[in-house]
Amino acid sequence: MVNITRRSLLQASGLAAVGLASPLSAPAFLRNAQAQSGPVKLGCLFSSSGTMANLEGRLNYVVKMAADEINAKGGVNGRTIDVLVSDPASDWPLYAQSAKQMLQQEKVSALFGCWTSVSRKTVLPVVEQENGLLYYPLHFEGDENSKNVVYVNSPPASSVLPAVDYLMGEEGVSAKRFFMLGSDYVWPRTINKQLKGYWKSKGIPESAWKEEYVPFGFSNFQTLVNQIRAFADEGGGQPVVVLTVVGNSIPDFMREFANQGILATDIPVLGLDMVEADLEGLDTAKLVGHLNCWAYLQNAKGPANEAFLKNWAAYVKAKNVPFSGTVSIDPMVSAYDSVHLWAMAAAKAGSFDVPEVSKAFAGLTFDCPSGYKISMTGENNYVARGVFIGSVNDAQGFDILWQSKDTPKPVPFSPYG
Amino acid sequence: MKLARFVLFLVGLVAGGPLLAPTARAQALDRAGLIGNLCGNASAMGEAAAVLTGLAMSGDAADRAFAVPLARAVIDRKLACDEAGAVLTESGLDAVTRAPRPAAGEARTPVLSLKNRATYELADAALALRAAPEPAQRAAALKTLERRPALIPEGLLDAAAASETDAGLKADIETLAQTAALNAADPAARIRALARIADTPSRRALTKVSALTTDPAYAASPDFRAAVDDATLRIERGIAIGDVLATLYNGLSFASILFMAAIGLAIIFGLMGVINLAQGELIMIGAYVTWLVQQGLRVAAPSLLDWYLVLAIPVAFFVTAAIGIALEASLLRHLYKRPLMSLLATWAVSLFLMNLVRVVFGTQNLQFETPFYVTGGVPVIGDFIFTWNRMFAIAFAIVTLALTWGLVRRTPFGLNIRAVTQNRDMAACIGIPTRRVDMMAFGLGSGLAGLAGLALSPIYSVNPQMGQNFIIDAFMVVVLGGVGTIAGTVVAALGIGQINVLIEPLWGAVAAKVIVLLMIIAFLQWRPEGLFAVKGRRK
């Protein structure tokens, strides 16, 4: 029932868009026999409902904003961009179904989507079979390199490991013991596997860590926080929590953590999926000092970020977007980068065909709002990004505690797991 | 990274450099140098913290008074570093001269690294303990120091005790000083320290005390050995009691949530046999109404803002009850003869309500004030911490239970509900207006869901999807408890809550869910009518 509604909606919106645009379009720019005139279509695979809605939902609007920016400058290859939105409802198989529909029926030139790795894994066979192109804006567990996916955000080697190194270092807290708490799916499990391999390679004994998983959407963290306290009190060096729970489990965990009176100076939490949006609705005065690591933080310095924040605030106001105009998170910026990277590749290739566009990746650079010049090589579909370590402040944001000097070369396959 | 540190260092030099000129008083505090370090890189900031902590112990009173606001200003990010040094932004005074001046040029606020945060908290507490004017401030500082007895610099507590004027606080400081003397030279002091540590048992204390068995004194001195063994025993006992209490408390807390989510459903399901899939959304609406009350109070009566959770109780109840009554009158009334249809209809209502809220309020988590009575917790014994937001939910559940029980057992309306639940046709024959009872009972059940939303708002994130988390658990409780009995709902909630909490530490949260579901399935095979069945209720 739901499918039919969504499909018919999608078709209707697609038809409406084509219908509206075609009378206006200039003489057809027919680059090859298949190309149609009118706007070129991009598809979004971000949920507007379900447990991921609060985070993924805003990415739809960022993609549209980036497309508007490009359209204002005359579009790509003489054609304007039209963004199609779907709602996979935080239901992993639906992502694949939406992707198939977008690629087969709507003939989108590129897809932008997925937050959780499990949704990317379901979309992967579809884009490979249809030879589509998926831009994935989240930092993730690596160990994957498909020619049909552009990994816009960092693999663990250039996000998680620098952060863990920081915590273990002199400037951090000289962390010796690690409590890994994650949602039960591929990203936390792979990250934790790689971390364990990394610690083993540093000669840290197995007794120094503990691993726990909770179901998706889990919110009753009382017992787990008790376990963390017991783990910390065993002694043997500074403990830290490596948190890989996702969605609404993050604020619920942090609330319980603070309520049991644990401060960042007792046991710091490294929230690998924690963004500014997760702190909305929390009293962060008691959470000050907890950490996250991303390729962008809202407090990043530089004109590119100022411009991005201003544009986003203006866009939210103008289009009445149901998300905060004052909060900007890494995946938003990564989605924004994605659209620009795609447009640059398409312009460079002079085509919207996936093989042509993919060939144009080598040597692309873009001034990311993070302040770094991000770049792609021909070696793989990874994007070299900067690294930030943020520290929660009492204004529900993150202060930049540390940032990398430049953009480390992404390492797709981890040697540690 | 190195570059960033170097730049920071340069900034520190520029800020502090011109003022670092050699001073005549070699031992006196180099105030400008200290401020320069406060604005410096991570290691300079660490040095500055050490200087501040040193001042708390041995500096002269004037220097100490000078230092008191500094650590706090850094922690609160109220220190603006500029070319001329730094300004305390809260008071608008120059950090060195304490003359009013605005921050010049591009002021920068230093960010504390995690390591320095701990040292600055220590320095701030140490300074406050020595020099804060109010006893309450000094007591708060002592509480902070108590958290990390190992880091307290030697001599600080003795100096503080000597100058303390408040008798009660003085005794507290002396107690802490005795605790901190665990590794002192005097054996008597160590034995006294052991006794003090054993007074507040925790795993951390156990780790510390059991490490002493390798101490040379343990083998050499029988007195010391006896003290260590005695302390270990007492701490272990304390931890065991604490663990039992914590498990009970966690179970009770989870049970109270389950109960709140399920009680409304139990009444509706029991009375009408309607499976109300929109119950979760009514919980969500209760939480949103609570939020609206909070926002209203913020505008209308800011002084009452802290009490919004209490003031919202009638509002949440009546709004959700009204929605429930409207739902019953407009929709479900026509579907009583078709249970499958009513199931689908309530599901549609659930989707409708969820999306309506999403369109009106957006999908983000709502921001709630956390009044003092749902903030933080109190350590009781061992590792058991009594958290107030959970206590609020437990107390709320108990009051709700008492009121619902009273309503159903002691009022004419309750009598009607029970009569209709037991035998609808017979009740109708003796003149009970069953349709009216249905409507009111549906309203009651919905209102209870609204109250559940209110009670859950200090614990869970409030967003349009929150209701879906509860609906399955709530059904589990209702079915296990025996359809439509309050006692069954209570017992089932307590059972499921406690079993979950017991299993979680052993096999993890994922397995706990599976095992509990399997246990319920097995139980229902054996007793399909649930724990408490009303005899002769249904054919």
PDB file of N, CA, C and O in Angstrom, chain B residues 333-373:
ATOM      1  N   ARG B 333     -16.429   3.775  16.790  1.00  0.00           N
ATOM      2  CA  ARG B 333     -17.817   3.438  17.075  1.00  0.00           C
ATOM      3  C   ARG B 333     -18.441   2.607  15.955  1.00  0.00           C
ATOM      4  O   ARG B 333     -19.191   1.690  16.193  1.00  0.00           O
ATOM      5  N   HIS B 334     -18.083   2.953  14.738  1.00  0.00           N
ATOM      6  CA  HIS B 334     -18.707   2.277  13.596  1.00  0.00           C
ATOM      7  C   HIS B 334     -18.040   0.952  13.253  1.00  0.00           C
ATOM      8  O   HIS B 334     -18.477   0.268  12.353  1.00  0.00           O
ATOM      9  N   LEU B 335     -16.972   0.652  13.963  1.00  0.00           N
ATOM     10  CA  LEU B 335     -16.187  -0.521  13.564  1.00  0.00           C
ATOM     11  C   LEU B 335     -16.160  -1.616  14.631  1.00  0.00           C
ATOM     12  O   LEU B 335     -15.392  -2.553  14.528  1.00  0.00           O
ATOM     13  N   TYR B 336     -16.995  -1.467  15.694  1.00  0.00           N
ATOM     14  CA  TYR B 336     -16.915  -2.448  16.780  1.00  0.00           C
ATOM     15  C   TYR B 336     -17.197  -3.859  16.315  1.00  0.00           C
ATOM     16  O   TYR B 336     -16.650  -4.815  16.836  1.00  0.00           O
ATOM     17  N   LYS B 337     -18.039  -3.993  15.310  1.00  0.00           N
ATOM     18  CA  LYS B 337     -18.382  -5.337  14.854  1.00  0.00           C
ATOM     19  C   LYS B 337     -17.306  -5.888  13.916  1.00  0.00           C
ATOM     20  O   LYS B 337     -17.369  -7.032  13.515  1.00  0.00           O
ATOM     21  N   ARG B 338     -16.371  -5.049  13.529  1.00  0.00           N
ATOM     22  CA  ARG B 338     -15.327  -5.504  12.591  1.00  0.00           C
ATOM     23  C   ARG B 338     -13.937  -5.233  13.178  1.00  0.00           C
ATOM     24  O   ARG B 338     -13.317  -4.212  12.899  1.00  0.00           O
ATOM     25  N   PRO B 339     -13.453  -6.132  14.021  1.00  0.00           N
ATOM     26  CA  PRO B 339     -12.198  -5.877  14.738  1.00  0.00           C
ATOM     27  C   PRO B 339     -11.010  -5.644  13.804  1.00  0.00           C
ATOM     28  O   PRO B 339     -10.146  -4.809  14.090  1.00  0.00           O
ATOM     29  N   LEU B 340     -10.985  -6.342  12.671  1.00  0.00           N
ATOM     30  CA  LEU B 340      -9.846  -6.182  11.770  1.00  0.00           C
ATOM     31  C   LEU B 340      -9.829  -4.760  11.212  1.00  0.00           C
ATOM     32  O   LEU B 340      -8.779  -4.127  11.085  1.00  0.00           O
ATOM     33  N   MET B 341     -11.037  -4.270  10.894  1.00  0.00           N
ATOM     34  CA  MET B 341     -11.146  -2.904  10.378  1.00  0.00           C
ATOM     35  C   MET B 341     -10.673  -1.892  11.418  1.00  0.00           C
ATOM     36  O   MET B 341     -10.001  -0.921  11.095  1.00  0.00           O
ATOM     37  N   SER B 342     -11.057  -2.145  12.687  1.00  0.00           N
ATOM     38  CA  SER B 342     -10.669  -1.187  13.721  1.00  0.00           C
ATOM     39  C   SER B 342      -9.151  -1.183  13.878  1.00  0.00           C
ATOM     40  O   SER B 342      -8.541  -0.144  14.127  1.00  0.00           O
ATOM     41  N   LEU B 343      -8.548  -2.353  13.684  1.00  0.00           N
ATOM     42  CA  LEU B 343      -7.084  -2.436  13.749  1.00  0.00           C
ATOM     43  C   LEU B 343      -6.465  -1.559  12.661  1.00  0.00           C
ATOM     44  O   LEU B 343      -5.583  -0.740  12.913  1.00  0.00           O
ATOM     45  N   LEU B 344      -6.971  -1.720  11.438  1.00  0.00           N
ATOM     46  CA  LEU B 344      -6.432  -0.931  10.330  1.00  0.00           C
ATOM     47  C   LEU B 344      -6.706   0.558  10.536  1.00  0.00           C
ATOM     48  O   LEU B 344      -5.854   1.410  10.276  1.00  0.00           O
ATOM     49  N   ALA B 345      -7.915   0.859  11.022  1.00  0.00           N
ATOM     50  CA  ALA B 345      -8.281   2.261  11.200  1.00  0.00           C
ATOM     51  C   ALA B 345      -7.354   2.929  12.213  1.00  0.00           C
ATOM     52  O   ALA B 345      -6.875   4.046  11.988  1.00  0.00           O
ATOM     53  N   THR B 346      -7.080   2.224  13.340  1.00  0.00           N
ATOM     54  CA  THR B 346      -6.204   2.851  14.335  1.00  0.00           C
ATOM     55  C   THR B 346      -4.780   2.981  13.794  1.00  0.00           C
ATOM     56  O   THR B 346      -4.064   3.921  14.133  1.00  0.00           O
ATOM     57  N   TRP B 347      -4.398   2.051  12.923  1.00  0.00           N
ATOM     58  CA  TRP B 347      -3.057   2.169  12.331  1.00  0.00           C
ATOM     59  C   TRP B 347      -2.990   3.418  11.447  1.00  0.00           C
ATOM     60  O   TRP B 347      -2.023   4.180  11.481  1.00  0.00           O
ATOM     61  N   ALA B 348      -4.081   3.614  10.679  1.00  0.00           N
ATOM     62  CA  ALA B 348      -4.140   4.803   9.829  1.00  0.00           C
ATOM     63  C   ALA B 348      -4.085   6.055  10.693  1.00  0.00           C
ATOM     64  O   ALA B 348      -3.360   7.011  10.379  1.00  0.00           O
ATOM     65  N   VAL B 349      -4.821   6.022  11.799  1.00  0.00           N
ATOM     66  CA  VAL B 349      -4.813   7.185  12.693  1.00  0.00           C
ATOM     67  C   VAL B 349      -3.390   7.431  13.210  1.00  0.00           C
ATOM     68  O   VAL B 349      -2.928   8.568  13.294  1.00  0.00           O
ATOM     69  N   SER B 350      -2.710   6.329  13.537  1.00  0.00           N
ATOM     70  CA  SER B 350      -1.346   6.461  14.042  1.00  0.00           C
ATOM     71  C   SER B 350      -0.440   7.145  13.013  1.00  0.00           C
ATOM     72  O   SER B 350       0.297   8.085  13.332  1.00  0.00           O
ATOM     73  N   LEU B 351      -0.525   6.701  11.753  1.00  0.00           N
ATOM     74  CA  LEU B 351       0.296   7.323  10.701  1.00  0.00           C
ATOM     75  C   LEU B 351      -0.096   8.782  10.510  1.00  0.00           C
ATOM     76  O   LEU B 351       0.754   9.661  10.356  1.00  0.00           O
ATOM     77  N   PHE B 352      -1.397   9.019  10.554  1.00  0.00           N
ATOM     78  CA  PHE B 352      -1.891  10.380  10.358  1.00  0.00           C
ATOM     79  C   PHE B 352      -1.358  11.317  11.452  1.00  0.00           C
ATOM     80  O   PHE B 352      -0.810  12.385  11.158  1.00  0.00           O
ATOM     81  N   LEU B 353      -1.498  10.868  12.706  1.00  0.00           N
ATOM     82  CA  LEU B 353      -1.060  11.732  13.812  1.00  0.00           C
ATOM     83  C   LEU B 353       0.441  11.990  13.727  1.00  0.00           C
ATOM     84  O   LEU B 353       0.917  13.113  13.928  1.00  0.00           O
ATOM     85  N   MET B 354       1.191  10.941  13.418  1.00  0.00           N
ATOM     86  CA  MET B 354       2.641  11.070  13.376  1.00  0.00           C
ATOM     87  C   MET B 354       3.050  12.082  12.307  1.00  0.00           C
ATOM     88  O   MET B 354       3.874  12.966  12.544  1.00  0.00           O
ATOM     89  N   ASN B 355       2.434  11.968  11.134  1.00  0.00           N
ATOM     90  CA  ASN B 355       2.815  12.879  10.052  1.00  0.00           C
ATOM     91  C   ASN B 355       2.293  14.285  10.284  1.00  0.00           C
ATOM     92  O   ASN B 355       2.937  15.260   9.893  1.00  0.00           O
ATOM     93  N   LEU B 356       1.136  14.368  10.941  1.00  0.00           N
ATOM     94  CA  LEU B 356       0.609  15.696  11.278  1.00  0.00           C
ATOM     95  C   LEU B 356       1.602  16.425  12.183  1.00  0.00           C
ATOM     96  O   LEU B 356       1.965  17.587  11.940  1.00  0.00           O
ATOM     97  N   VAL B 357       2.072  15.714  13.213  1.00  0.00           N
ATOM     98  CA  VAL B 357       3.029  16.328  14.139  1.00  0.00           C
ATOM     99  C   VAL B 357       4.323  16.674  13.404  1.00  0.00           C
ATOM    100  O   VAL B 357       4.924  17.727  13.622  1.00  0.00           O
ATOM    101  N   ARG B 358       4.721  15.786  12.483  1.00  0.00           N
ATOM    102  CA  ARG B 358       5.955  16.025  11.741  1.00  0.00           C
ATOM    103  C   ARG B 358       5.833  17.297  10.905  1.00  0.00           C
ATOM    104  O   ARG B 358       6.760  18.098  10.838  1.00  0.00           O
ATOM    105  N   VAL B 359       4.665  17.485  10.292  1.00  0.00           N
ATOM    106  CA  VAL B 359       4.475  18.674   9.460  1.00  0.00           C
ATOM    107  C   VAL B 359       4.415  19.937  10.323  1.00  0.00           C
ATOM    108  O   VAL B 359       5.016  20.952   9.999  1.00  0.00           O
ATOM    109  N   VAL B 360       3.732  19.828  11.455  1.00  0.00           N
ATOM    110  CA  VAL B 360       3.543  21.026  12.281  1.00  0.00           C
ATOM    111  C   VAL B 360       4.822  21.395  13.039  1.00  0.00           C
ATOM    112  O   VAL B 360       5.224  22.550  13.070  1.00  0.00           O
ATOM    113  N   PHE B 361       5.469  20.393  13.656  1.00  0.00           N
ATOM    114  CA  PHE B 361       6.601  20.700  14.540  1.00  0.00           C
ATOM    115  C   PHE B 361       7.960  20.359  13.944  1.00  0.00           C
ATOM    116  O   PHE B 361       8.980  20.739  14.487  1.00  0.00           O
ATOM    117  N   GLY B 362       7.995  19.598  12.853  1.00  0.00           N
ATOM    118  CA  GLY B 362       9.284  19.150  12.321  1.00  0.00           C
ATOM    119  C   GLY B 362       9.710  17.859  12.996  1.00  0.00           C
ATOM    120  O   GLY B 362       9.068  17.396  13.934  1.00  0.00           O
ATOM    121  N   THR B 363      10.809  17.262  12.515  1.00  0.00           N
ATOM    122  CA  THR B 363      11.211  15.944  13.009  1.00  0.00           C
ATOM    123  C   THR B 363      12.253  16.012  14.121  1.00  0.00           C
ATOM    124  O   THR B 363      12.628  15.000  14.670  1.00  0.00           O
ATOM    125  N   GLN B 364      12.748  17.207  14.411  1.00  0.00           N
ATOM    126  CA  GLN B 364      13.849  17.284  15.375  1.00  0.00           C
ATOM    127  C   GLN B 364      13.376  16.948  16.787  1.00  0.00           C
ATOM    128  O   GLN B 364      12.194  17.000  17.080  1.00  0.00           O
ATOM    129  N   ASN B 365      14.334  16.603  17.646  1.00  0.00           N
ATOM    130  CA  ASN B 365      14.002  16.349  19.045  1.00  0.00           C
ATOM    131  C   ASN B 365      13.625  17.663  19.713  1.00  0.00           C
ATOM    132  O   ASN B 365      14.271  18.678  19.489  1.00  0.00           O
ATOM    133  N   LEU B 366      12.589  17.605  20.541  1.00  0.00           N
ATOM    134  CA  LEU B 366      12.165  18.829  21.220  1.00  0.00           C
ATOM    135  C   LEU B 366      13.101  19.137  22.380  1.00  0.00           C
ATOM    136  O   LEU B 366      13.635  18.245  23.021  1.00  0.00           O
ATOM    137  N   GLN B 367      13.242  20.417  22.611  1.00  0.00           N
ATOM    138  CA  GLN B 367      14.117  20.868  23.691  1.00  0.00           C
ATOM    139  C   GLN B 367      13.299  21.059  24.962  1.00  0.00           C
ATOM    140  O   GLN B 367      12.404  21.904  25.006  1.00  0.00           O
ATOM    141  N   PHE B 368      13.607  20.278  25.981  1.00  0.00           N
ATOM    142  CA  PHE B 368      12.907  20.419  27.258  1.00  0.00           C
ATOM    143  C   PHE B 368      13.828  21.042  28.294  1.00  0.00           C
ATOM    144  O   PHE B 368      15.019  20.733  28.331  1.00  0.00           O
ATOM    145  N   GLU B 369      13.234  21.910  29.112  1.00  0.00           N
ATOM    146  CA  GLU B 369      13.960  22.360  30.294  1.00  0.00           C
ATOM    147  C   GLU B 369      14.129  21.142  31.190  1.00  0.00           C
ATOM    148  O   GLU B 369      13.257  20.275  31.230  1.00  0.00           O
ATOM    149  N   THR B 370      15.237  21.065  31.931  1.00  0.00           N
ATOM    150  CA  THR B 370      15.326  19.999  32.919  1.00  0.00           C
ATOM    151  C   THR B 370      15.302  20.639  34.296  1.00  0.00           C
ATOM    152  O   THR B 370      16.318  21.132  34.761  1.00  0.00           O
ATOM    153  N   PRO B 371      14.132  20.665  34.939  1.00  0.00           N
ATOM    154  CA  PRO B 371      14.044  21.260  36.272  1.00  0.00           C
ATOM    155  C   PRO B 371      14.899  20.472  37.251  1.00  0.00           C
ATOM    156  O   PRO B 371      15.248  19.321  36.987  1.00  0.00           O
ATOM    157  N   PHE B 372      15.164  21.103  38.392  1.00  0.00           N
ATOM    158  CA  PHE B 372      16.084  20.490  39.351  1.00  0.00           C
ATOM    159  C   PHE B 372      15.615  19.108  39.803  1.00  0.00           C
ATOM    160  O   PHE B 372      16.421  18.251  40.094  1.00  0.00           O
ATOM    161  N   TYR B 373      14.275  18.886  39.831  1.00  0.00           N
ATOM    162  CA  TYR B 373      13.818  17.611  40.389  1.00  0.00           C
ATOM    163  C   TYR B 373      13.917  16.455  39.405  1.00  0.00           C
ATOM    164  O   TYR B 373      13.551  15.334  39.734  1.00  0.00           O
TER     165      TYR B 373
END
